[in-house]
XYZ file of C-alpha atoms in Angstrom:
487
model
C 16.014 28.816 56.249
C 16.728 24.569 56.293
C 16.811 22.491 54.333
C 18.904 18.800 53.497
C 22.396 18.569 54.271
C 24.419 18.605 51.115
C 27.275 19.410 49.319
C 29.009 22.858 50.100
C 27.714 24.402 47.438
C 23.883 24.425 49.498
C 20.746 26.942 47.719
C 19.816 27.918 51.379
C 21.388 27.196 55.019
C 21.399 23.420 55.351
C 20.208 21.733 58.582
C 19.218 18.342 59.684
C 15.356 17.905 59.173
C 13.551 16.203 61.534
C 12.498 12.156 61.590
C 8.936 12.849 60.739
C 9.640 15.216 58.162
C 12.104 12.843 56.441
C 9.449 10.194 56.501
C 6.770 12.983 55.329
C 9.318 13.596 52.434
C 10.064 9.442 51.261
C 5.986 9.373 51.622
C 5.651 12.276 49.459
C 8.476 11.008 46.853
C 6.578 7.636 46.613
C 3.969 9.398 45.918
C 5.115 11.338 43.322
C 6.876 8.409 41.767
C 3.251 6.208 41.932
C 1.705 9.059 39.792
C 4.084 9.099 37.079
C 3.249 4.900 36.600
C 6.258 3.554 38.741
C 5.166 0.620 40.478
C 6.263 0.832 43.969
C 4.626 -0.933 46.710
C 5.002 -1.073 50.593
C 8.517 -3.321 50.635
C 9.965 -0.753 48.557
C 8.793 1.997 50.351
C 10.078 -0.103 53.811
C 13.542 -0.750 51.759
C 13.826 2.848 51.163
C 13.093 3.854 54.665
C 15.654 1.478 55.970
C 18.529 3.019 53.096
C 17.663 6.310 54.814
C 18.224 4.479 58.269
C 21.264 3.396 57.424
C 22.907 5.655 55.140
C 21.581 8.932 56.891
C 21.093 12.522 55.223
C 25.033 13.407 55.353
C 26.184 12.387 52.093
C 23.196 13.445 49.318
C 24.065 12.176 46.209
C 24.629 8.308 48.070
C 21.592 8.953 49.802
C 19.800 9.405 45.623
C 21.900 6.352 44.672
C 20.239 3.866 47.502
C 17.101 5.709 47.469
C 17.485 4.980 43.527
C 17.986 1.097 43.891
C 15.663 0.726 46.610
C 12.277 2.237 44.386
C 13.765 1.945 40.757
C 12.976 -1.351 38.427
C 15.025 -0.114 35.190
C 17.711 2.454 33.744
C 14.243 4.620 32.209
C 12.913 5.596 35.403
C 16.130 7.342 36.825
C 15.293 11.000 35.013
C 11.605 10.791 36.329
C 13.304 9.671 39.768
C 15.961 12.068 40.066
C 13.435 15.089 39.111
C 11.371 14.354 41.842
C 13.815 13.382 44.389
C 15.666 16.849 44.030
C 11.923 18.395 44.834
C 11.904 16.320 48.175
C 15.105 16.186 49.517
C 16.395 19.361 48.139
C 20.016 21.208 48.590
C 18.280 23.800 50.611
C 15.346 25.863 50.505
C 15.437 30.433 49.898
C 17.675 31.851 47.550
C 20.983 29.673 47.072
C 23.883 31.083 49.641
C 26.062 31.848 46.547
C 23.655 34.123 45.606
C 22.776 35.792 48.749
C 26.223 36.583 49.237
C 26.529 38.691 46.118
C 23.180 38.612 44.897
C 22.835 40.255 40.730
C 21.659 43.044 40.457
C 17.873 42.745 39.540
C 16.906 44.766 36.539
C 13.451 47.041 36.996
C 12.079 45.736 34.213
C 11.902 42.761 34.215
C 11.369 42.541 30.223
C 14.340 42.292 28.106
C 15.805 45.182 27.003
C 14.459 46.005 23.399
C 16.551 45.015 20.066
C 19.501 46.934 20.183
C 19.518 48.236 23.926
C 22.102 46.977 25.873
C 22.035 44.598 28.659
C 24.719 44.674 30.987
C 24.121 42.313 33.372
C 23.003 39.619 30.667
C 26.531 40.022 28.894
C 28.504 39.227 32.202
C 26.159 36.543 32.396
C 26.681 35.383 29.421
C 30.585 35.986 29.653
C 30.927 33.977 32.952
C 28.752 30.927 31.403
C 30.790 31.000 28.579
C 34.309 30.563 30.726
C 32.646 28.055 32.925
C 31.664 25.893 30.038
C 34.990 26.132 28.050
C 35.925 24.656 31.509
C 33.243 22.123 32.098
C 33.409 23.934 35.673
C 29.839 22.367 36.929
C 30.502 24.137 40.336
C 30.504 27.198 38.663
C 27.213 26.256 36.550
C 25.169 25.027 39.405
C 26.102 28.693 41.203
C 25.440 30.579 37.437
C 22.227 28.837 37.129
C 20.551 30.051 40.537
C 21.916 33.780 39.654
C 20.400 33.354 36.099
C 17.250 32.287 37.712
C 17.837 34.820 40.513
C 18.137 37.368 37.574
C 15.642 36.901 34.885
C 13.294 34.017 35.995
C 10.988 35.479 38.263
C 6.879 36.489 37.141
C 4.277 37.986 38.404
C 3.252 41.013 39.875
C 2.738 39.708 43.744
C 4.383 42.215 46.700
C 7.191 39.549 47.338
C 9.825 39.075 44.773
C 8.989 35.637 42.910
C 5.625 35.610 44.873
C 4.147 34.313 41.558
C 6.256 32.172 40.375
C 9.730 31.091 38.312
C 10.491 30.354 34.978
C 13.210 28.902 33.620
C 12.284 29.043 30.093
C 11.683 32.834 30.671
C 15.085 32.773 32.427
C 16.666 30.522 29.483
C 15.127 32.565 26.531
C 17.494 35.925 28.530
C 19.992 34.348 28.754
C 20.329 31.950 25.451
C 23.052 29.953 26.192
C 22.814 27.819 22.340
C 24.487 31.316 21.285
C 27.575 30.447 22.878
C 28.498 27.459 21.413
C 30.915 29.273 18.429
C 32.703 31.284 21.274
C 33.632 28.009 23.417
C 34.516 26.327 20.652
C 37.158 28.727 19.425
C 38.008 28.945 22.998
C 38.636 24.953 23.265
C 40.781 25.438 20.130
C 43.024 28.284 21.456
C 43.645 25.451 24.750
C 45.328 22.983 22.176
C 41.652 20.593 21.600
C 43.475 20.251 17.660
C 43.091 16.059 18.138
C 38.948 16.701 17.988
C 37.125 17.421 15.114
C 35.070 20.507 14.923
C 31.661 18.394 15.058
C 32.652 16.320 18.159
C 33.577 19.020 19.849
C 30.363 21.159 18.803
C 28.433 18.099 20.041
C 30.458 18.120 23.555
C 29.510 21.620 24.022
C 25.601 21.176 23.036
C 25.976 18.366 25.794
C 27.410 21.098 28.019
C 24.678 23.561 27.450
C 21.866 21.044 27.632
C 23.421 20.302 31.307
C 23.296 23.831 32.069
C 19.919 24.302 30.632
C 18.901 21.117 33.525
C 20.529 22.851 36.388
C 18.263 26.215 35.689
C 15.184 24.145 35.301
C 15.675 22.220 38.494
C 16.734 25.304 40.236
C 13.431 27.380 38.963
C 11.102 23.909 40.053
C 12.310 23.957 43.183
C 11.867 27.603 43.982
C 8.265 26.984 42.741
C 7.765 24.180 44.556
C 8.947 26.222 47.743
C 5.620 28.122 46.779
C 3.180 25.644 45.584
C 4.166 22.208 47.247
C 6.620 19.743 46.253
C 3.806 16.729 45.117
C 2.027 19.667 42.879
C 5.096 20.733 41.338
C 6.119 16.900 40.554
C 2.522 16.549 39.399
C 3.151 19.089 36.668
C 6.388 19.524 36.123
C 8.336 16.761 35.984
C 8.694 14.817 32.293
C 7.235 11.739 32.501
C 9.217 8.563 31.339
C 9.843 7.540 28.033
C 6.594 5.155 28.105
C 4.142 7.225 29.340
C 4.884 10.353 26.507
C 1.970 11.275 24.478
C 2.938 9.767 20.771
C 1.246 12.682 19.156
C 2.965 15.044 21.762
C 6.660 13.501 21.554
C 9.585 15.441 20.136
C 12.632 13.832 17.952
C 14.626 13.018 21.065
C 11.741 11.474 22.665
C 10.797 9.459 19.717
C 14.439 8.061 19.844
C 14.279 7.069 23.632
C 10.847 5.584 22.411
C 12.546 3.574 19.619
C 15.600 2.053 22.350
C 12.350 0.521 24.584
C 11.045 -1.142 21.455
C 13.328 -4.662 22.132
C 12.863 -4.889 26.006
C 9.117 -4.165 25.448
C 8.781 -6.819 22.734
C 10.276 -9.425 24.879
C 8.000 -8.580 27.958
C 4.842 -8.432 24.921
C 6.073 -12.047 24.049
C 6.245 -13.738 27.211
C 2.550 -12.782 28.100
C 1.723 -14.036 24.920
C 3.438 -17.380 25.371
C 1.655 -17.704 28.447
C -1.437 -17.019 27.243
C -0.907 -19.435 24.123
C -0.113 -22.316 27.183
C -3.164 -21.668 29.006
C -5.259 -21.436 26.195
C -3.802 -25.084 24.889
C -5.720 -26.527 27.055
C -9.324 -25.970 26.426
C -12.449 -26.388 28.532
C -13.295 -29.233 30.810
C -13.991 -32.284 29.373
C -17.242 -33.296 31.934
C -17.371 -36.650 30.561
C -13.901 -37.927 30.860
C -13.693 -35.994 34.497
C -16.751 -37.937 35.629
C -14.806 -41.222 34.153
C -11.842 -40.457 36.578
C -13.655 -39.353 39.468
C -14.672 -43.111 39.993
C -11.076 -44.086 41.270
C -11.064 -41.083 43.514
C -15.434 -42.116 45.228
C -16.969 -39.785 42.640
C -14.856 -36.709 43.808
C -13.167 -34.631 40.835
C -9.558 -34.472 41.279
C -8.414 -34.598 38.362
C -10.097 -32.765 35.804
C -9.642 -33.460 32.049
C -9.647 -31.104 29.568
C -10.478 -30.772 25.954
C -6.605 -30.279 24.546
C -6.174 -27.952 22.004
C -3.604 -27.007 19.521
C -4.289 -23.388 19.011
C -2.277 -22.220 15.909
C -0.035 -18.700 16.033
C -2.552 -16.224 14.709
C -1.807 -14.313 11.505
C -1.474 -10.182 11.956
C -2.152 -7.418 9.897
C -0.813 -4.031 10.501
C -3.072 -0.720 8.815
C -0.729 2.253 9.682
C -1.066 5.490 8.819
C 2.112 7.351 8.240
C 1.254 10.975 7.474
C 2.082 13.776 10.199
C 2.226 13.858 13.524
C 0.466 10.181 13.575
C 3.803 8.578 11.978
C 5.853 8.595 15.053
C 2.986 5.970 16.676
C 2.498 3.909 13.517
C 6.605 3.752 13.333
C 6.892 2.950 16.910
C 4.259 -0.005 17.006
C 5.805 -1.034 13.624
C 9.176 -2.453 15.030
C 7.337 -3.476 18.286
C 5.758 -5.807 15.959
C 8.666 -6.662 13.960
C 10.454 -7.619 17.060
C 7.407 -9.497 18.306
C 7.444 -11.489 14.694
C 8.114 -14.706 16.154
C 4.758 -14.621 18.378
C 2.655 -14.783 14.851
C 2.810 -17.364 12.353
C 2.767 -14.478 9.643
C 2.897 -10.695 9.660
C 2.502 -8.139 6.842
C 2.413 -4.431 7.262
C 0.176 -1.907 5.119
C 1.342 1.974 5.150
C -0.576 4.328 4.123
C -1.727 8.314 3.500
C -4.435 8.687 0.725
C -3.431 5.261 -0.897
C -2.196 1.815 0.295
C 0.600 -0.036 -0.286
C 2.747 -3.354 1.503
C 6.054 -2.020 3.175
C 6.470 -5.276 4.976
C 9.416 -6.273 2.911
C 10.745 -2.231 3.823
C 10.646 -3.175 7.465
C 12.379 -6.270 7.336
C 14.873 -4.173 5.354
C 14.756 -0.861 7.835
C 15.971 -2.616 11.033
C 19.089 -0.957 10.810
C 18.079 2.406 11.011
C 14.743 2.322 12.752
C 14.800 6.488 12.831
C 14.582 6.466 9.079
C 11.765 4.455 8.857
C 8.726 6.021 8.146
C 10.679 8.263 5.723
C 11.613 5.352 3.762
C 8.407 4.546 3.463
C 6.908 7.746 2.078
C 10.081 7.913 -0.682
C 9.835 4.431 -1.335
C 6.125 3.146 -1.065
C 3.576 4.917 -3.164
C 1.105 5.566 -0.412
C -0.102 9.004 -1.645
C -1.757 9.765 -4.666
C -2.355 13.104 -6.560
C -2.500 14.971 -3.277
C -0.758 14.651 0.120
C -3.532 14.663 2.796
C -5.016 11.812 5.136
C -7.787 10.100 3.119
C -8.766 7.063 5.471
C -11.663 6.200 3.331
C -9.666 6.428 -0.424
C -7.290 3.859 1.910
C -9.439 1.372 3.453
C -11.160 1.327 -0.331
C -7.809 0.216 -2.155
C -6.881 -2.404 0.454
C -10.246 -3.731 0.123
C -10.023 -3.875 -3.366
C -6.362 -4.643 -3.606
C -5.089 -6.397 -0.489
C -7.938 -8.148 1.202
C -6.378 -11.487 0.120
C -4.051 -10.591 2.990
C -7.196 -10.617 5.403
C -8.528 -14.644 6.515
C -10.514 -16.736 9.498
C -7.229 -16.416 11.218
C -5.907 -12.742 10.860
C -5.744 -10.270 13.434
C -5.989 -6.871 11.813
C -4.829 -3.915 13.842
C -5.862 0.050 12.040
C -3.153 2.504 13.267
C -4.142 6.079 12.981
C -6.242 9.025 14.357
C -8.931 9.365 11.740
C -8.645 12.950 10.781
C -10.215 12.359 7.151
C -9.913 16.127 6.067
C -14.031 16.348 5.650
C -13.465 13.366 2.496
C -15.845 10.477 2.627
C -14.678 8.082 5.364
C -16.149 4.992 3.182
C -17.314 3.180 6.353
C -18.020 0.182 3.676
C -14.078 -0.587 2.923
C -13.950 -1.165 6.781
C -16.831 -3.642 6.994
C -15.947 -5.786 4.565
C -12.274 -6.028 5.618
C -14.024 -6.644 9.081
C -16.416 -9.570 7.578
C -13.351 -11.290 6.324
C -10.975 -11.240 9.790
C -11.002 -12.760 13.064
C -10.581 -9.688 14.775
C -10.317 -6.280 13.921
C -8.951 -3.261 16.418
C -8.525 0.749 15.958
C -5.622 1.768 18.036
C -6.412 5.575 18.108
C -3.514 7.866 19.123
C -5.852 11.048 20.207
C -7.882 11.139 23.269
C -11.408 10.515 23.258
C -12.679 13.354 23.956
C -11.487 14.563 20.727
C -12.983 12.113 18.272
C -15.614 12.912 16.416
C -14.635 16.684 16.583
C -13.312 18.920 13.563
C -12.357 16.271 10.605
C -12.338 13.314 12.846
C -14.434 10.202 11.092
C -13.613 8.267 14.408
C -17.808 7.735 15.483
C -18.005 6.286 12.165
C -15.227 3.988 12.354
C -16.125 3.290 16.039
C -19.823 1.716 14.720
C -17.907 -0.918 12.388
C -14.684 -2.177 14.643
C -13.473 -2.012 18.543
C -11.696 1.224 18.770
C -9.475 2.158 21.442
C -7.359 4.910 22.719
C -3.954 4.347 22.387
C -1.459 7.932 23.831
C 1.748 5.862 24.636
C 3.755 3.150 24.280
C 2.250 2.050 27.940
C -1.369 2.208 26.773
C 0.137 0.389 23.304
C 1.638 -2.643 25.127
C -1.425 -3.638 27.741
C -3.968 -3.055 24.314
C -1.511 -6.037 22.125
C -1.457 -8.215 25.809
C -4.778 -7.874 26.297
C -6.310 -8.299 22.568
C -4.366 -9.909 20.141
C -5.686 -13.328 19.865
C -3.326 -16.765 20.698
């Protein structure tokens, strides 16, 4: 077995791979790195070529760091980066030397033992992870988590151990490390940790575990990708960055790293929008006075006038729904706009579940704790009525009969939500008239589009009154407000 030079602590037996197969591998990480929406062009690819020139394959985890500021553009990329760079240029390749040596024993079945059985080899596990944790021993974790995967991560019924695969949430679920956390904290007390509170302690050891939980996962990807291919396996596998998450598919933690990109996306939002406002100032060719000084120049124009204009910030309205799984994309593109404020001459937000109500003054006030938002505004705001369900059309109804003042020749008015109307009437009506009275109206649609129009989904209706487009993450969400928001 070879594989990339590394530290002592190898997977497999490390040897020097071969100039075209490095340059196969940087191709193949670029790659990789292009399909998960980093922008990396030839000179980067040439820069990282020439890091690998220079720095050589000796030293790995210098090799990540140039390789790193060679491709990368900003802090967000790194987890996508490093992911996929352990895939190309791994430790080594087989079963991990440590293991090898004094390989687990492998139980015949491979299912865990039923409730109440006991399970030897999972308790020494168990034991050992414990001690190595209490010790923050990551030498000892890297070599735990290719025994744990060595252990209980394997699948499938192929002639070749692991033929079929690895799984480190199968492995992960065996071993449940989370269980631990009581016994290393009362170890860390019996060591003298007295000047730490229980709870920042606890929260040192969940960072501990969630480390431990990364080393199994990267050890069971890159067994797989041993088997399938390292560009398949970084296809599928590897989490995409924070930008490129599915709203409706985003967790808590990935909500939060959504919420710390709102401020350096705002300020990228505003400066196409500036320049867009410049070029638009102005206006179209004025033929007449061009003709007038083409005379000085023998009747050659060049110097074209221009009809100047002084285009006025445009006025926005935001529609959100709130209810659900939808609330995490109407809260996100909430404080985009917020922080994009300045761009619009006036901004007022609408929330809304079965009823409508203003919460702009609420997200002026919210900026503080941007995580509690859209729970402030379903205590606060009364935005439901005698039930709790979506009801798009009993909302576009009340803000036609109760906000459109809001609505002018001016306003931009963006509808934030996946119109799932529980089978009620979507009241296509509301939507026109709100429609007749703006400058432009846009759906921004969280679901795919293959999925409107199925099961409760009043999105075909919607679709026949206003522009609607499909809007998965905060990616899609920032070209859509570049690209249509009027200047």
């Amino acid at each position: 077995m070879s594989g990339t030079p590394g530290t002592p602590e190898t997977p497999g037996t490390p040897a020097a791979p071969a100039p075209a197969d490095t340059a196969a591998r940087l191709t193949g990480l670029v790659r990789a790195l292009r399909g998960h929406g980093l922008r990396i062009g030839p000179a980067e690819t040439v820069d990282a070529a020439a890091v690998l020139d220079v720095l050589g394959l000796t030293d790995r985890e210098q090799m990540r760091a140039g390789l790193a500021a060679a491709l990368l553009r900003s802090e967000g990329q790194r987890p996508v980066f490093d992911a996929s760079f352990d895939l190309f240029f791994p430790l080594g390749v087989g079963t991990p030397e440590a293991v090898r040596n004094s390989p687990p024993p492998v139980p015949d079945d491979p299912e865990p033992p039923r409730f109440g059985r006991p399970d030897p080899l999972r308790d020494q596990l168990r034991e050992r992870l414990a001690a190595a944790l209490t010790a923050d021993d990551r030498a000892a974790q890297a070599r735990l988590a290719g025994e744990v995967v060595e252990a209980f991560g394997r699948y499938g019924t192929g002639g070749t151990p692991g033929s079929d695969g690895w799984s480190a949430h199968q492995a992960l679920g065996r071993l449940a490390p989370e269980t631990l956390l009581a016994r290393i904290l009362a170890a860390l007390r019996q060591q003298g940790a007295d000047d730490l509170s229980d709870r920042v302690l606890a929260d040192e050891i969940r960072r501990r575990i969630r480390d431990f939980r990364a080393l199994v996962s990267g050890e069971a990807r890159r067994r797989v990708a041993e088997l399938s291919g390292a560009e398949r396996i970084a296809e599928r596998a590897v989490a995409p960055t924070a930008d490129r998450i599915d709203f409706l598919a985003a967790g808590r933690e990935q909500l939060a790293e959504l919420r710390r990109t709102v401020h350096p996306l705002a300020r990228k939002l505003a400066t196409r929008l500036a320049a867009r406002r410049r070029r638009a100032a102005r206006g179209r060719i004025d033929l007449r006075r061009t003709l007038r000084r083409s005379l000085g120049t023998g009747g050659v124009p060049l110097r074209p006038a221009y009809r100047l204009r002084r285009p006025a910030r445009p006025e926005l309205v935001l529609l959100c729904d709130v209810s659900g799984s939808v609330a995490g994309f109407a809260d996100f593109t909430m404080l985009l706009v917020r922080a994009m404020s300045e761009q619009f001459s006036k901004v007022r937000v609408f929330a809304f579940v079965n009823r409508t109500a203003e919460v702009t003054d609420l997200l002026r006030r919210g900026q503080d704790d941007p995580a509690r938002l859209a729970a402030r505004i379903l205590a606060e705001a009364k935005v439901t009525g005698y039930h709790g369900n979506s009801d798009y059309g009993s909302a576009l109804g009340d803000f036609a009969e109760q906000h459109l003042d809001a609505v002018g020749p001016r306003t931009c008015v963006l509808v934030l939500g996946d119109a799932r109307n529980n089978h009620r009437d979507p009241n296509p009506e509301a939507l026109r008239r709100i429609a007749a009275r703006a400058r432009r109206v846009f759906w921004l649609n969280p679901e795919h589009p293959g999925l409107w129009g199925t099961g409760d989904s009043a999105a075909p209706a919607y679709a026949d009154v206003v522009e609607m487009h499909d809007c998965r993450n905060a990616r899609r969400l920032g070209e859509l407000i570049a690209r249509l928001l009027p200047v």
